[in-house]
Amino acid sequence: MSGRLLRLVCTAALATQVALVPGAAVAVPEPDGSAEPSVAELLTDLQKLYREAEQATEAYNATEERLRHKRAEVARLDGQLARARLALDDSRSEAGRLARRQYQSSSDLSPYLRLLLARDPQHVLDQGHVIGQVARERAGTTARLAGAERRRDELARQARAALDAQLTLTERRKKERDDVRRRLGDVEEMVASLSARQLHEVAELERSGVDERQRELEDSGALGEDDAKPTAEGERAVRNAVRQLGKPYQWGAEGPRSYDCSGLTSWAWDRAGTPIPRTSQEQWAKLPRVPLDALRPGDLVVYFPEATHVALYLGDGLVVQAPRPGARVKVSPLAANPVLGAVRPDPDGRPVSRYAPPALPATAADGAGGGDDAAAGPPAPGRGGVVGRQAASRAAQ
């Protein structure tokens, strides 16, 4: 009997003995982790990493915005403090001048005796009037001096507090920047670990999921049947956003060379003449809400329960967005991500009487090319799933 066969026989006999022993525990081999994860698992993991990276990005953006305001406050307080110190120096100089005048005109004689001994009593009376005026002026100068000192001290306190807050925000921004970089590193590591076949399968699964969610949203009637016309500012915001198609996503960027999600929407509206908050969470919190069935071009669609992603509505169930790291500004179905709701930057604006949607380049759904240099025209039928079908349908109308 060969050695290999002998080992197999011994192993089988040992296993039989263990199985016959009542209550004996049978050891089950642990999985070695070599099994390849499913495409659905890969997509779930990748989407989770992208979402965490975007949450970190929006936290960084919020801190950056607060830091920007705090820097402006520190500069304003420093200017006020400098002016207060100059005013205090002037008050002190005036107080010193009055003190010298009073000292030079002082006398040991009482005003009554000076009046009796004077050759010209009227002159003494006039002089007394001047002295009284000087006394009142001195009292006013003293009050201004005290007020200037209080103002200086208060401004100095505010400036110190603002500077401390700025330093705290600067340190927080550094930590959040490092957090973003770490999370983006996780994304890059996972993407690098996937084969070309896996990447293709993940992309196809994601695209089919978006198409399905979009069909469900449209079939539910939540979008309404007709889009309202935008305001003049909303139309400008739409055209501003469409001109950015194909430009790269970059976290923390707010144009014009690259954007993150809220950087694109805030840039488009700012250039349209209506400044809005910088981050998606502030846009969701501070702008008026609007139901999905009342959407009009230019409105903002906000995603995820934490309001960590935002896109600009184009009409016909489409949005333009800066989607995520590694991607470019593109046109997507509204249901590209889980929808939280929508907000309107120009609730009081009057819709235009006539509106022609901007022509979209053939690569609008892919984020490749596009922008100012793209050839005008609708996407080719069949490109980009629901995006291609809807854009082609709109062009046919």
Phi, psi and omega in degrees: 000132181289162180297320182295317180294321179300319179295321178296318180295315179298319180296317179296318180296318180296320179295323179294319179297318180295320182294331182277347180281121181299134176075006181289139179274131179263124181284125178260128181300136178285142176297141184272003176076009183276348180295134182285130180295155180289164178296321180297320178294318178298316180296317179299314180296318182293317178297322178298316179295318178298317182294318178297321178296321181288324175300316178296322179296315181293326174296317177298316180300318180296317178294320178298320180292317177297322179295322178298315178294322181292322176299318179296322179294318179298316179297319179296315180294322178298319177296316178296321180294320178297317178293323178295322178293321176296318178297322179294319177298319178297318180295321179293320178296318179295319179297320178295320179297316179295322179296320179293320179297318180293321180295317182292333181260007183283156179210153178284343180281145177288157178302327181294316180292323179296324179293319181291323185271350184287145173288330181233090181303326181296323179297320179296318179297318178297320179295321178298322177298318179296319180298318178298319179296319178297322179296316179295321178296322179295319179298317178296319179295320178297318179295318178295323179297315179296318179296321179295322178293318178296318180298316179298314182297319180293316178295322178297320178295315180296321180295319178296317180296318179295320179293319177299317178296322178296317179295322178296316178295323178297318179292320178295318180300321179298317179295318180292325175298316179296324179295317178299313181298321179295317181290323175294327175296323176298318178298312182298322180295318180292315179300319180294335181279348183268145176281168178299322179296316180296317179299318179296315181294321178297316180297319180294319179295319179296317181297316180294325177294319178296316179300318180294316179296323179294318178298317179297319180295317180292318180294332180288343182080007183292335182275346186080169184267325184235140175277139172286160178282148179282168168282173177299319179293320179297321178296318178296321179297319178299311182293325176299315182293317181297325179293348180266001180306136178092348179282149189284149168286135173214127185296138179081358185270142179229035171089174356269000181274329181207166186211155156256184191300308182282338174296323179292312184292320180291324178295314183299318181283325177297317178290341177277354178100008180230091179297140178230167179303156187284319189259159179297323180292321176290323177298319178292322185281328191252342181265150182296139179284153177217136179292153183297330181282000177243016182298146172225154181307135182105338177296160181252131177258125185251143188236157176070149183303331181270006180056048185261004177216149183212149177220165182254128184285132179260337189111165179056032178074017181245152175229158169250135187211156165263100198287309186185170180303140180088351181252179180234161178303130185208171176264135183223161169297150181302327183273025180299335177223165177298120187280130173268318181166192182222153179227161184235116180290337185232063185296334183265000181284152179266131180298149177289155181285326179228140182217127174245114181301148178294142176292140181255140177289162182297337182263013186301324183282344183260340184075014178260125183071219181079207180069203184296334186264002185283148173285134183290152177143155182285159176298150179293143179303137178092348178275136173071025175062232182299325181302311181296318182295317183290318181294321178295321178296319179295320180295323181293332179286000000 
